[in-house]
Amino acid sequence: MLMATKLSERLISRIKEDIGSGKYPPGSKIPSEPELMLLYGVGRSSIREAIKALALAGILKVQQGSGTFVMEHTATESIEQRLGRADFDEINAVRTLLEKELVRLAVQNYTPELLLEMERSLENRKIAIQAEDREACANADIDFHMAIAHASGNSVLADLYKSFTLMIRDFFAKREPGGIVNFALSHHLHEQLFLAIKSRKAKAAQQALQEILDNNY
């Protein structure tokens, strides 16, 4: 029997583990409520609460009259796998929301060490532009934005943003050969963003970031 304490959370974790292990494969129908009650040693209300939560999370799908099924793409996927199925417009929309919040927090919370990290990444970006090294530009650009993410002081947001860097890096890689020009054209905006963060000028930082995002730099 599961402990009464945090019963629903324990049950949800157990079901997710069984989905992840392949006991209930994507697309398959999970056992009926009475069977689940016996399998997990809990009451009907706990089963229903867990199924409701897993359905809201996009892991299960309840079909009236047919039963409850495991979604083809479940929440047991890594964030990288889920992002791999998204198109760039979706990625960029979430990136925009994340970056705006990260910049807002970075203005308030950056430390001297993280400010130095931003400055170094920005300098590496400039050097890569002068060397016309597009891969180095992409790497330095991502390092700069990751430094901002770390400066936000919110490790959860920073980790989430890190997951987006793979998709952003892929976007840079697929740009046409002239893509180095985009890095050069946007460098002054990145410098403005850095200086605004350094000066703790929230409005100016958001304005510089918006120009970067508007032009997909």
XYZ file of N, CA, C and O in Angstrom:
868
model
N 0.843 -1.201 0.000
C 0.000 0.000 0.000
C 0.880 1.254 0.000
O 1.927 1.289 0.621
N 0.397 2.291 -0.694
C 1.115 3.556 -0.676
C 0.803 4.300 0.615
O -0.274 4.180 1.167
N 1.757 5.062 1.135
C 1.547 5.857 2.329
C 0.448 6.874 2.069
O 0.300 7.390 0.967
N -0.302 7.211 3.104
C -1.388 8.177 2.949
C -0.846 9.567 2.672
O -1.465 10.358 1.973
N 0.350 9.866 3.228
C 0.946 11.182 3.036
C 1.302 11.404 1.571
O 1.987 10.594 0.958
N 0.773 12.496 1.038
C 1.027 12.852 -0.353
C 0.725 11.667 -1.282
O 1.486 11.359 -2.199
N -0.392 11.038 -1.032
C -0.763 9.833 -1.777
C -0.876 10.082 -3.267
O -0.355 9.306 -4.083
N -1.541 11.178 -3.631
C -1.737 11.442 -5.060
C -0.410 11.683 -5.776
O -0.200 11.194 -6.886
N 0.520 12.414 -5.113
C 1.815 12.672 -5.731
C 2.597 11.373 -5.925
O 3.238 11.170 -6.965
N 2.543 10.503 -4.934
C 3.237 9.225 -5.034
C 2.644 8.374 -6.153
O 3.372 7.723 -6.902
N 1.318 8.384 -6.240
C 0.646 7.589 -7.262
C 0.975 8.109 -8.660
O 1.247 7.324 -9.577
N 0.959 9.427 -8.818
C 1.296 10.034 -10.108
C 2.715 9.645 -10.512
O 2.971 9.279 -11.662
N 3.635 9.695 -9.558
C 5.024 9.322 -9.845
C 5.131 7.859 -10.255
O 5.871 7.517 -11.188
N 4.382 6.988 -9.575
C 4.417 5.573 -9.899
C 3.912 5.314 -11.317
O 4.500 4.534 -12.072
N 2.808 5.962 -11.664
C 2.237 5.765 -13.005
C 3.185 6.310 -14.070
O 3.398 5.680 -15.111
N 3.780 7.469 -13.801
C 4.740 8.043 -14.753
C 5.942 7.125 -14.927
O 6.445 6.954 -16.037
N 6.399 6.539 -13.849
C 7.532 5.609 -13.928
C 7.173 4.399 -14.783
O 7.985 3.926 -15.596
N 5.943 3.898 -14.609
C 5.513 2.735 -15.381
C 5.362 3.073 -16.866
O 5.651 2.246 -17.728
N 4.942 4.311 -17.144
C 4.868 4.753 -18.546
C 6.272 4.854 -19.122
O 6.554 4.372 -20.222
N 7.168 5.469 -18.354
C 8.539 5.636 -18.820
C 9.272 4.326 -19.023
O 10.123 4.200 -19.906
N 8.921 3.308 -18.233
C 9.594 2.008 -18.342
C 9.044 1.165 -19.488
O 9.607 0.122 -19.822
N 7.927 1.620 -20.070
C 7.346 0.865 -21.174
C 6.222 -0.066 -20.759
O 5.661 -0.783 -21.588
N 5.890 -0.070 -19.480
C 4.786 -0.924 -19.017
C 3.491 -0.514 -19.691
O 2.659 -1.360 -20.042
N 3.316 0.802 -19.853
C 2.176 1.344 -20.598
C 2.760 2.156 -21.762
O 3.041 3.350 -21.619
N 2.967 1.561 -22.922
C 3.593 2.250 -24.063
C 2.733 3.394 -24.602
O 1.509 3.387 -24.418
N 3.350 4.370 -25.264
C 2.587 5.444 -25.900
C 1.520 4.888 -26.833
O 1.786 3.977 -27.610
N 0.307 5.415 -26.716
C -0.791 4.965 -27.558
C -1.588 3.829 -26.963
O -2.675 3.506 -27.451
N -1.071 3.200 -25.913
C -1.774 2.055 -25.321
C -2.828 2.509 -24.323
O -2.798 3.620 -23.802
N -3.746 1.612 -24.044
C -4.798 1.866 -23.068
C -4.336 1.354 -21.709
O -3.853 0.230 -21.589
N -4.455 2.180 -20.697
C -4.052 1.744 -19.376
C -5.174 0.920 -18.749
O -6.321 0.967 -19.199
N -4.892 0.142 -17.693
C -5.924 -0.683 -17.057
C -7.106 0.149 -16.550
O -6.996 1.364 -16.348
N -8.217 -0.520 -16.322
C -9.412 0.141 -15.807
C -9.192 0.592 -14.369
O -8.234 0.177 -13.706
N -10.099 1.434 -13.859
C -9.972 1.927 -12.484
C -9.872 0.790 -11.461
O -8.995 0.829 -10.584
N -10.766 -0.230 -11.519
C -10.656 -1.319 -10.544
C -9.297 -2.032 -10.615
O -8.730 -2.392 -9.574
N -8.782 -2.210 -11.827
C -7.480 -2.870 -11.974
C -6.371 -1.999 -11.396
O -5.444 -2.498 -10.739
N -6.428 -0.694 -11.657
C -5.415 0.218 -11.126
C -5.460 0.255 -9.602
O -4.421 0.356 -8.940
N -6.652 0.184 -9.046
C -6.798 0.169 -7.588
C -6.066 -1.023 -6.987
O -5.392 -0.905 -5.952
N -6.187 -2.170 -7.644
C -5.510 -3.370 -7.166
C -4.005 -3.287 -7.393
O -3.207 -3.655 -6.527
N -3.617 -2.782 -8.564
C -2.201 -2.690 -8.907
C -1.432 -1.782 -7.957
O -0.306 -2.086 -7.548
N -2.042 -0.634 -7.608
C -1.332 0.360 -6.802
C -1.781 0.398 -5.343
O -1.202 1.138 -4.540
N -2.818 -0.388 -5.014
C -3.251 -0.465 -3.626
C -3.824 0.813 -3.079
O -3.544 1.193 -1.935
N -4.617 1.498 -3.904
C -5.233 2.757 -3.470
C -6.723 2.746 -3.793
O -7.209 1.863 -4.500
N -7.432 3.746 -3.291
C -8.860 3.841 -3.534
C -9.200 4.487 -4.861
O -8.347 5.064 -5.542
N -10.475 4.416 -5.218
C -10.940 4.961 -6.502
C -10.697 6.457 -6.623
O -10.327 6.955 -7.677
N -10.923 7.187 -5.532
C -10.751 8.651 -5.596
C -9.306 9.026 -5.897
O -9.048 9.986 -6.640
N -8.366 8.272 -5.341
C -6.952 8.552 -5.598
C -6.597 8.274 -7.056
O -5.845 9.036 -7.681
N -7.143 7.177 -7.587
C -6.912 6.846 -8.996
C -7.449 7.947 -9.890
O -6.769 8.405 -10.824
N -8.655 8.385 -9.616
C -9.279 9.418 -10.456
C -8.521 10.738 -10.378
O -8.360 11.436 -11.375
N -8.048 11.078 -9.175
C -7.281 12.315 -9.008
C -5.973 12.251 -9.795
O -5.577 13.225 -10.449
N -5.312 11.097 -9.747
C -4.050 10.932 -10.464
C -4.256 10.979 -11.970
O -3.495 11.622 -12.702
N -5.293 10.313 -12.444
C -5.583 10.309 -13.880
C -5.910 11.715 -14.366
O -5.458 12.146 -15.436
N -6.661 12.450 -13.567
C -7.010 13.827 -13.934
C -5.749 14.687 -14.056
O -5.576 15.447 -15.020
N -4.852 14.544 -13.077
C -3.615 15.327 -13.089
C -2.740 14.958 -14.284
O -2.164 15.832 -14.944
N -2.640 13.672 -14.579
C -1.812 13.214 -15.704
C -2.427 13.610 -17.040
O -1.705 13.851 -18.016
N -3.747 13.691 -17.080
C -4.415 14.141 -18.308
C -4.156 15.628 -18.535
O -3.889 16.070 -19.659
N -4.212 16.414 -17.462
C -3.936 17.845 -17.567
C -2.493 18.102 -17.987
O -2.200 19.079 -18.675
N -1.606 17.186 -17.585
C -0.187 17.323 -17.930
C 0.110 16.836 -19.343
O 1.239 16.949 -19.821
N -0.909 16.295 -20.029
C -0.701 15.841 -21.394
C -0.074 14.460 -21.492
O 0.394 14.070 -22.564
N -0.085 13.716 -20.386
C 0.512 12.385 -20.384
C -0.527 11.325 -20.735
O -0.244 10.372 -21.456
N -1.739 11.527 -20.213
C -2.838 10.615 -20.502
C -3.964 11.355 -21.218
O -4.076 12.578 -21.116
N -4.773 10.590 -21.930
C -5.944 11.156 -22.587
C -7.147 10.279 -22.270
O -7.144 9.077 -22.543
N -8.160 10.894 -21.651
C -9.361 10.154 -21.273
C -10.384 10.255 -22.396
O -10.770 11.357 -22.797
N -10.794 9.115 -22.919
C -11.807 9.059 -23.974
C -13.048 8.388 -23.405
O -13.040 7.190 -23.116
N -14.090 9.196 -23.230
C -15.307 8.676 -22.639
C -15.834 7.474 -23.425
O -15.969 7.532 -24.641
N -16.118 6.391 -22.724
C -16.662 5.197 -23.353
C -15.610 4.257 -23.908
O -15.916 3.111 -24.246
N -14.365 4.769 -24.014
C -13.293 3.940 -24.571
C -12.218 3.595 -23.555
O -11.600 2.534 -23.617
N -11.957 4.507 -22.637
C -10.927 4.275 -21.643
C -9.910 5.392 -21.609
O -10.113 6.471 -22.182
N -8.799 5.161 -20.936
C -7.733 6.153 -20.793
C -6.478 5.649 -21.493
O -6.056 4.512 -21.286
N -5.897 6.531 -22.321
C -4.776 6.132 -23.165
C -3.545 6.986 -22.871
O -3.657 8.149 -22.494
N -2.383 6.377 -23.088
C -1.120 7.097 -22.954
C -0.910 7.904 -24.231
O -1.028 7.367 -25.336
N -0.611 9.193 -24.082
C -0.393 10.038 -25.253
C 0.833 9.565 -26.028
O 1.781 9.031 -25.448
N 0.809 9.760 -27.334
C 1.935 9.331 -28.176
C 3.224 10.033 -27.771
O 4.295 9.452 -27.779
N 3.120 11.329 -27.445
C 4.287 12.090 -26.980
C 4.001 12.490 -25.547
O 3.212 13.396 -25.304
N 4.593 11.812 -24.608
C 4.280 12.033 -23.207
C 5.253 12.972 -22.542
O 6.311 13.293 -23.070
N 4.897 13.370 -21.354
C 5.758 14.271 -20.572
C 7.001 13.572 -20.057
O 7.830 14.176 -19.401
N 7.117 12.259 -20.351
C 8.346 11.567 -19.959
C 9.467 11.862 -20.942
O 10.612 11.489 -20.708
N 9.155 12.509 -22.059
C 10.195 12.906 -23.001
C 11.077 13.972 -22.370
O 10.623 14.732 -21.516
N 12.298 14.044 -22.820
C 13.157 15.133 -22.372
C 12.688 16.412 -23.052
O 12.032 16.377 -24.093
N 13.044 17.546 -22.444
C 12.664 18.821 -23.039
C 13.292 18.981 -24.416
O 12.696 19.554 -25.327
N 14.492 18.425 -24.602
C 15.146 18.513 -25.907
C 14.350 17.770 -26.975
O 14.227 18.234 -28.111
N 13.780 16.598 -26.609
C 12.968 15.836 -27.554
C 11.712 16.600 -27.918
O 11.299 16.627 -29.077
N 11.106 17.215 -26.946
C 9.884 17.963 -27.212
C 10.179 19.185 -28.088
O 9.428 19.509 -29.001
N 11.282 19.850 -27.799
C 11.659 21.005 -28.605
C 11.982 20.590 -30.033
O 11.738 21.336 -30.986
N 12.525 19.375 -30.176
C 12.875 18.884 -31.503
C 11.670 18.715 -32.402
O 11.801 18.690 -33.631
N 10.483 18.596 -31.819
C 9.266 18.446 -32.609
C 8.604 19.785 -32.904
O 7.623 19.852 -33.647
N 9.102 20.846 -32.281
C 8.487 22.165 -32.471
C 9.113 22.882 -33.652
O 10.256 22.626 -34.023
N 8.332 23.799 -34.263
C 8.914 24.578 -35.357
C 9.577 25.831 -34.780
O 9.419 26.142 -33.599
N 10.331 26.536 -35.638
C 11.132 27.642 -35.108
C 10.265 28.769 -34.561
O 10.635 29.417 -33.578
N 9.106 29.016 -35.161
C 8.239 30.088 -34.665
C 7.800 29.808 -33.227
O 7.737 30.723 -32.394
N 7.512 28.536 -32.931
C 7.136 28.171 -31.571
C 8.312 28.350 -30.619
O 8.171 28.887 -29.512
N 9.474 27.895 -31.064
C 10.688 28.030 -30.251
C 10.972 29.497 -29.971
O 11.259 29.897 -28.837
N 10.868 30.309 -31.002
C 11.207 31.728 -30.868
C 10.217 32.459 -29.966
O 10.598 33.381 -29.247
N 8.950 32.039 -29.997
C 7.948 32.679 -29.144
C 8.268 32.443 -27.671
O 8.196 33.364 -26.847
N 8.638 31.210 -27.346
C 8.983 30.894 -25.960
C 10.316 31.532 -25.587
O 10.499 32.043 -24.480
N 11.247 31.532 -26.540
C 12.540 32.175 -26.299
C 12.338 33.649 -25.952
O 12.978 34.176 -25.032
N 11.424 34.312 -26.657
C 11.149 35.725 -26.414
C 10.657 35.948 -24.991
O 11.139 36.843 -24.283
N 9.705 35.124 -24.571
C 9.173 35.250 -23.211
C 10.274 35.024 -22.172
O 10.385 35.774 -21.197
N 11.079 33.996 -22.407
C 12.159 33.681 -21.469
C 13.186 34.798 -21.386
O 13.582 35.229 -20.302
N 13.634 35.261 -22.550
C 14.706 36.261 -22.561
C 14.257 37.569 -21.910
O 15.043 38.222 -21.214
N 13.010 37.959 -22.142
C 12.524 39.198 -21.538
C 12.549 39.101 -20.016
O 12.957 40.040 -19.319
N 12.118 37.946 -19.502
C 12.118 37.769 -18.052
C 13.539 37.651 -17.513
O 13.862 38.206 -16.453
N 14.404 36.951 -18.241
C 15.792 36.790 -17.794
C 16.522 38.124 -17.764
O 17.279 38.406 -16.827
N 16.292 38.950 -18.779
C 16.928 40.271 -18.807
C 16.400 41.131 -17.662
O 17.176 41.834 -16.982
N 15.093 41.079 -17.432
C 14.513 41.851 -16.333
C 15.158 41.484 -14.998
O 15.515 42.358 -14.195
N 15.325 40.195 -14.779
C 15.914 39.720 -13.528
C 17.413 39.995 -13.466
O 17.950 40.304 -12.391
N 18.092 39.890 -14.616
C 19.535 40.130 -14.650
C 19.864 41.570 -14.269
O 20.869 41.828 -13.586
N 19.049 42.500 -14.715
C 19.250 43.912 -14.358
C 19.255 44.075 -12.839
O 20.050 44.844 -12.278
N 18.399 43.319 -12.182
C 18.276 43.443 -10.726
C 19.323 42.625 -9.963
O 19.795 43.057 -8.914
N 19.683 41.463 -10.521
C 20.409 40.479 -9.706
C 21.847 40.158 -10.116
O 22.490 39.354 -9.444
N 22.357 40.755 -11.199
C 23.682 40.332 -11.654
C 24.748 40.592 -10.591
O 24.636 41.502 -9.772
N 25.783 39.765 -10.637
C 26.932 39.932 -9.746
C 28.130 40.406 -10.582
O 28.110 40.264 -11.815
N 29.163 40.940 -9.963
C 30.342 41.370 -10.731
C 30.941 40.235 -11.559
O 31.389 40.464 -12.687
N 30.934 39.026 -11.005
C 31.506 37.881 -11.713
C 30.706 37.564 -12.983
O 31.284 37.311 -14.048
N 29.382 37.595 -12.863
C 28.539 37.278 -14.017
C 28.536 38.423 -15.034
O 28.404 38.193 -16.235
N 28.700 39.637 -14.558
C 28.823 40.762 -15.477
C 30.095 40.615 -16.305
O 30.097 40.872 -17.520
N 31.164 40.167 -15.660
C 32.427 39.934 -16.359
C 32.269 38.817 -17.386
O 32.827 38.895 -18.485
N 31.495 37.794 -17.054
C 31.244 36.698 -17.988
C 30.512 37.201 -19.227
O 30.821 36.807 -20.354
N 29.547 38.083 -19.020
C 28.831 38.692 -20.153
C 29.798 39.472 -21.037
O 29.774 39.362 -22.268
N 30.639 40.265 -20.380
C 31.579 41.116 -21.111
C 32.570 40.275 -21.926
O 32.865 40.599 -23.081
N 33.050 39.200 -21.354
C 33.984 38.324 -22.063
C 33.327 37.666 -23.268
O 33.920 37.574 -24.350
N 32.099 37.203 -23.093
C 31.373 36.572 -24.204
C 31.124 37.572 -25.319
O 31.218 37.243 -26.503
N 30.814 38.803 -24.937
C 30.570 39.848 -25.922
C 31.846 40.164 -26.698
O 31.822 40.370 -27.918
N 32.977 40.173 -25.996
C 34.258 40.418 -26.651
C 34.604 39.271 -27.601
O 35.093 39.499 -28.717
N 34.320 38.039 -27.175
C 34.557 36.878 -28.043
C 33.678 36.936 -29.283
O 34.090 36.528 -30.378
N 32.468 37.442 -29.107
C 31.551 37.607 -30.246
C 32.142 38.586 -31.256
O 32.107 38.347 -32.473
N 32.696 39.691 -30.755
C 33.294 40.709 -31.621
C 34.502 40.152 -32.361
O 34.670 40.387 -33.572
N 35.337 39.413 -31.649
C 36.532 38.819 -32.261
C 36.137 37.831 -33.356
O 36.749 37.788 -34.433
N 35.099 37.040 -33.101
C 34.629 36.059 -34.085
C 34.065 36.744 -35.322
O 34.247 36.262 -36.448
N 33.416 37.876 -35.132
C 32.898 38.643 -36.275
C 34.056 39.137 -37.131
O 34.042 39.019 -38.360
N 35.070 39.682 -36.472
C 36.227 40.199 -37.202
C 36.961 39.087 -37.941
O 37.513 39.307 -39.019
N 36.935 37.884 -37.376
C 37.596 36.733 -38.009
C 36.689 36.050 -39.032
O 37.106 35.103 -39.698
N 35.437 36.525 -39.125
C 34.433 35.946 -40.023
C 34.254 34.451 -39.763
O 34.104 33.649 -40.679
N 34.251 34.118 -38.487
C 34.066 32.739 -38.047
C 32.636 32.603 -37.534
O 32.324 32.943 -36.395
N 31.750 32.109 -38.384
C 30.331 32.071 -38.054
C 30.028 31.143 -36.872
O 29.204 31.458 -36.015
N 30.692 29.989 -36.822
C 30.439 29.053 -35.722
C 30.851 29.662 -34.392
O 30.142 29.550 -33.388
N 31.996 30.325 -34.400
C 32.453 30.981 -33.175
C 31.512 32.108 -32.778
O 31.289 32.358 -31.586
N 30.947 32.788 -33.785
C 29.964 33.847 -33.517
C 28.754 33.277 -32.802
O 28.279 33.830 -31.799
N 28.241 32.164 -33.339
C 27.054 31.533 -32.755
C 27.338 31.096 -31.325
O 26.515 31.306 -30.419
N 28.506 30.500 -31.116
C 28.873 30.035 -29.776
C 28.983 31.201 -28.791
O 28.479 31.134 -27.660
N 29.640 32.270 -29.219
C 29.826 33.426 -28.349
C 28.497 34.123 -28.070
O 28.255 34.605 -26.957
N 27.640 34.167 -29.082
C 26.331 34.786 -28.919
C 25.513 34.026 -27.868
O 24.920 34.625 -26.972
N 25.514 32.707 -27.984
C 24.778 31.892 -27.019
C 25.395 32.010 -25.631
O 24.687 32.092 -24.626
N 26.713 32.045 -25.563
C 27.392 32.218 -24.269
C 26.987 33.537 -23.611
O 26.793 33.596 -22.386
N 26.861 34.572 -24.424
C 26.462 35.887 -23.907
C 25.068 35.828 -23.295
O 24.838 36.285 -22.161
N 24.136 35.236 -24.046
C 22.762 35.159 -23.547
C 22.646 34.202 -22.362
O 21.826 34.420 -21.468
N 23.484 33.153 -22.340
C 23.481 32.250 -21.194
C 24.037 32.954 -19.952
O 23.582 32.708 -18.834
N 25.005 33.833 -20.156
C 25.548 34.597 -19.030
C 24.453 35.481 -18.429
O 24.356 35.629 -17.200
N 23.619 36.045 -19.296
C 22.479 36.841 -18.818
C 21.523 35.953 -18.036
O 21.015 36.329 -16.981
N 21.292 34.741 -18.572
C 20.383 33.798 -17.910
C 20.891 33.467 -16.506
O 20.122 33.452 -15.540
N 22.183 33.214 -16.384
C 22.756 32.908 -15.066
C 22.683 34.129 -14.140
O 22.461 33.991 -12.933
N 22.836 35.311 -14.728
C 22.801 36.538 -13.941
C 21.403 36.831 -13.396
O 21.252 37.634 -12.475
N 20.402 36.182 -13.967
C 19.031 36.403 -13.502
C 18.852 35.962 -12.053
O 17.982 36.445 -11.341
N 19.678 34.996 -11.640
C 19.543 34.478 -10.288
C 18.475 33.413 -10.151
O 18.255 32.885 -9.067
N 17.814 33.080 -11.267
C 16.777 32.043 -11.253
C 17.304 30.823 -11.999
O 17.342 30.806 -13.231
N 17.731 29.813 -11.263
C 18.372 28.644 -11.885
C 17.402 27.831 -12.730
O 17.808 27.211 -13.718
N 16.127 27.821 -12.369
C 15.133 27.064 -13.147
C 14.956 27.685 -14.531
O 14.977 26.989 -15.552
N 14.797 29.000 -14.566
C 14.671 29.688 -15.854
C 15.946 29.532 -16.673
O 15.893 29.351 -17.898
N 17.091 29.600 -16.015
C 18.366 29.467 -16.721
C 18.504 28.081 -17.329
O 18.952 27.930 -18.467
N 18.107 27.047 -16.587
C 18.172 25.681 -17.116
C 17.214 25.499 -18.284
O 17.545 24.818 -19.263
N 16.035 26.092 -18.173
C 15.059 25.996 -19.263
C 15.590 26.691 -20.508
O 15.500 26.155 -21.618
N 16.202 27.864 -20.320
C 16.755 28.590 -21.462
C 17.893 27.804 -22.102
O 18.031 27.784 -23.325
N 18.679 27.120 -21.266
C 19.788 26.318 -21.784
C 19.282 25.249 -22.751
O 19.942 24.930 -23.749
N 18.108 24.703 -22.463
C 17.530 23.683 -23.340
C 17.192 24.261 -24.713
O 17.165 23.534 -25.706
N 16.936 25.558 -24.755
C 16.604 26.194 -26.022
C 17.847 26.490 -26.861
O 17.749 26.723 -28.061
N 19.008 26.494 -26.227
C 20.209 26.878 -26.961
C 20.526 25.920 -28.104
O 21.068 26.329 -29.121
N 20.173 24.642 -27.938
C 20.412 23.675 -29.004
C 19.627 24.050 -30.249
O 20.146 24.009 -31.366
N 18.373 24.433 -30.057
C 17.530 24.819 -31.185
C 18.016 26.134 -31.803
O 18.023 26.305 -33.016
N 18.419 27.054 -30.949
C 18.909 28.339 -31.447
C 20.207 28.151 -32.223
O 20.426 28.745 -33.278
N 21.084 27.292 -31.710
C 22.343 26.988 -32.395
C 22.062 26.382 -33.774
O 22.722 26.707 -34.758
N 21.056 25.505 -33.834
C 20.677 24.881 -35.102
C 20.164 25.934 -36.071
O 20.452 25.891 -37.269
N 19.425 26.895 -35.548
C 18.911 27.977 -36.392
C 20.063 28.770 -36.995
O 20.076 29.074 -38.183
N 21.056 29.098 -36.166
C 22.216 29.826 -36.665
C 22.942 29.011 -37.744
O 23.388 29.547 -38.757
N 23.069 27.701 -37.503
C 23.799 26.837 -38.425
C 23.135 26.763 -39.793
O 23.806 26.564 -40.807
N 21.820 26.932 -39.832
C 21.084 26.808 -41.088
C 20.982 28.124 -41.862
O 20.438 28.167 -42.955
N 21.495 29.193 -41.258
C 21.468 30.469 -41.977
C 22.363 30.397 -43.211
O 23.307 29.619 -43.276
N 22.055 31.231 -44.181
C 22.842 31.260 -45.405
C 24.247 31.794 -45.102
O 24.474 32.408 -44.069
N 25.187 31.565 -46.019
C 26.571 31.990 -45.787
C 26.713 33.436 -45.330
O 27.615 33.782 -44.588
N 25.794 34.278 -45.764
C 25.859 35.685 -45.381
C 25.482 35.938 -43.937
O 25.437 37.066 -43.492
N 25.182 34.861 -43.201
C 24.734 34.978 -41.823
C 25.698 35.733 -40.933
O 25.286 36.292 -39.926
N 26.973 35.748 -41.260
C 27.951 36.479 -40.461
C 27.605 37.962 -40.419
O 27.880 38.653 -39.436
N 26.961 38.425 -41.489
C 26.560 39.837 -41.545
C 25.548 40.147 -40.450
O 25.575 41.223 -39.844
N 24.634 39.198 -40.193
C 23.623 39.407 -39.157
C 24.261 39.586 -37.784
O 23.800 40.399 -36.983
N 25.299 38.825 -37.526
C 26.003 38.977 -36.252
C 26.641 40.366 -36.166
O 26.603 41.011 -35.125
N 27.244 40.783 -37.278
C 27.916 42.093 -37.296
C 26.909 43.235 -37.125
O 27.135 44.171 -36.360
N 25.784 43.120 -37.841
C 24.775 44.178 -37.781
C 24.147 44.303 -36.396
O 23.705 45.388 -36.007
N 24.108 43.194 -35.679
C 23.438 43.209 -34.377
C 24.390 43.437 -33.207
O 23.937 43.536 -32.062
N 25.674 43.544 -33.488
C 26.607 43.606 -32.359
C 26.397 44.851 -31.505
O 26.483 44.783 -30.261
N 26.102 45.962 -32.148
C 25.904 47.186 -31.367
C 24.686 47.052 -30.441
O 24.657 47.623 -29.347
N 23.692 46.270 -30.878
C 22.518 46.051 -30.034
C 22.865 45.204 -28.814
O 22.368 45.445 -27.711
N 23.731 44.230 -29.020
C 24.177 43.411 -27.897
C 25.023 44.242 -26.926
O 24.942 44.051 -25.705
N 25.800 45.157 -27.466
C 26.578 46.037 -26.596
C 25.644 46.953 -25.798
O 25.877 47.204 -24.608
N 24.590 47.445 -26.466
C 23.611 48.285 -25.775
C 22.913 47.507 -24.665
O 22.684 48.030 -23.568
N 22.591 46.243 -24.967
C 21.944 45.398 -23.972
C 22.854 45.202 -22.761
O 22.418 45.330 -21.608
N 24.119 44.917 -23.027
C 25.085 44.727 -21.938
C 25.212 45.977 -21.078
O 25.161 45.914 -19.842
N 25.364 47.123 -21.726
C 25.550 48.373 -20.989
C 24.306 48.730 -20.180
O 24.415 49.257 -19.065
N 23.132 48.440 -20.731
C 21.890 48.726 -20.005
C 21.770 47.842 -18.764
O 21.364 48.304 -17.692
N 22.135 46.556 -18.920
C 22.116 45.666 -17.756
C 23.122 46.142 -16.717
O 22.812 46.226 -15.524
N 24.332 46.467 -17.189
C 25.388 46.929 -16.281
C 24.948 48.168 -15.502
O 25.245 48.300 -14.299
N 24.221 49.058 -16.174
C 23.764 50.304 -15.543
C 22.452 50.129 -14.788
O 21.920 51.092 -14.243
N 21.930 48.905 -14.812
C 20.660 48.565 -14.174
C 19.518 49.419 -14.707
O 18.625 49.860 -13.945
N 19.533 49.637 -16.027
C 18.476 50.400 -16.693
C 17.537 49.406 -17.370
O 17.764 48.966 -18.505
N 16.474 49.057 -16.663
C 15.575 48.009 -17.123
C 14.901 48.334 -18.460
O 14.824 47.490 -19.351
N 14.414 49.544 -18.608
C 13.712 49.921 -19.828
C 14.629 49.875 -21.046
O 14.267 49.346 -22.102
N 15.843 50.412 -20.905
C 16.799 50.418 -22.012
C 17.210 48.992 -22.366
O 17.402 48.662 -23.542
N 17.334 48.134 -21.373
C 17.703 46.741 -21.619
C 16.620 46.032 -22.410
O 16.906 45.304 -23.369
N 15.368 46.268 -22.042
C 14.254 45.637 -22.757
C 14.142 46.159 -24.188
O 13.805 45.400 -25.114
N 14.428 47.432 -24.392
C 14.376 48.006 -25.735
C 15.438 47.386 -26.640
O 15.167 47.043 -27.798
N 16.647 47.237 -26.112
C 17.730 46.630 -26.895
C 17.403 45.180 -27.201
O 17.605 44.706 -28.331
N 16.895 44.468 -26.212
C 16.531 43.073 -26.423
C 15.439 42.944 -27.469
O 15.492 42.055 -28.330
N 14.453 43.834 -27.424
C 13.347 43.761 -28.374
C 13.844 43.938 -29.802
O 13.357 43.257 -30.724
N 14.792 44.845 -30.001
C 15.359 45.015 -31.346
C 16.083 43.762 -31.810
O 16.014 43.376 -32.973
N 16.782 43.123 -30.906
C 17.486 41.864 -31.223
C 16.467 40.807 -31.629
O 16.646 40.112 -32.645
N 15.397 40.686 -30.851
C 14.383 39.664 -31.134
C 13.595 39.965 -32.388
O 13.288 39.049 -33.169
N 13.281 41.230 -32.608
C 12.504 41.612 -33.799
C 13.219 41.246 -35.086
O 12.590 40.934 -36.109
N 14.543 41.284 -35.045
C 15.326 40.997 -36.244
C 15.876 39.566 -36.266
O 16.662 39.226 -37.147
N 15.435 38.745 -35.278
C 15.925 37.366 -35.186
C 17.442 37.277 -35.133
O 18.059 36.401 -35.737
N 18.049 38.220 -34.432
C 19.514 38.218 -34.295
C 19.909 37.276 -33.163
O 19.216 37.161 -32.170
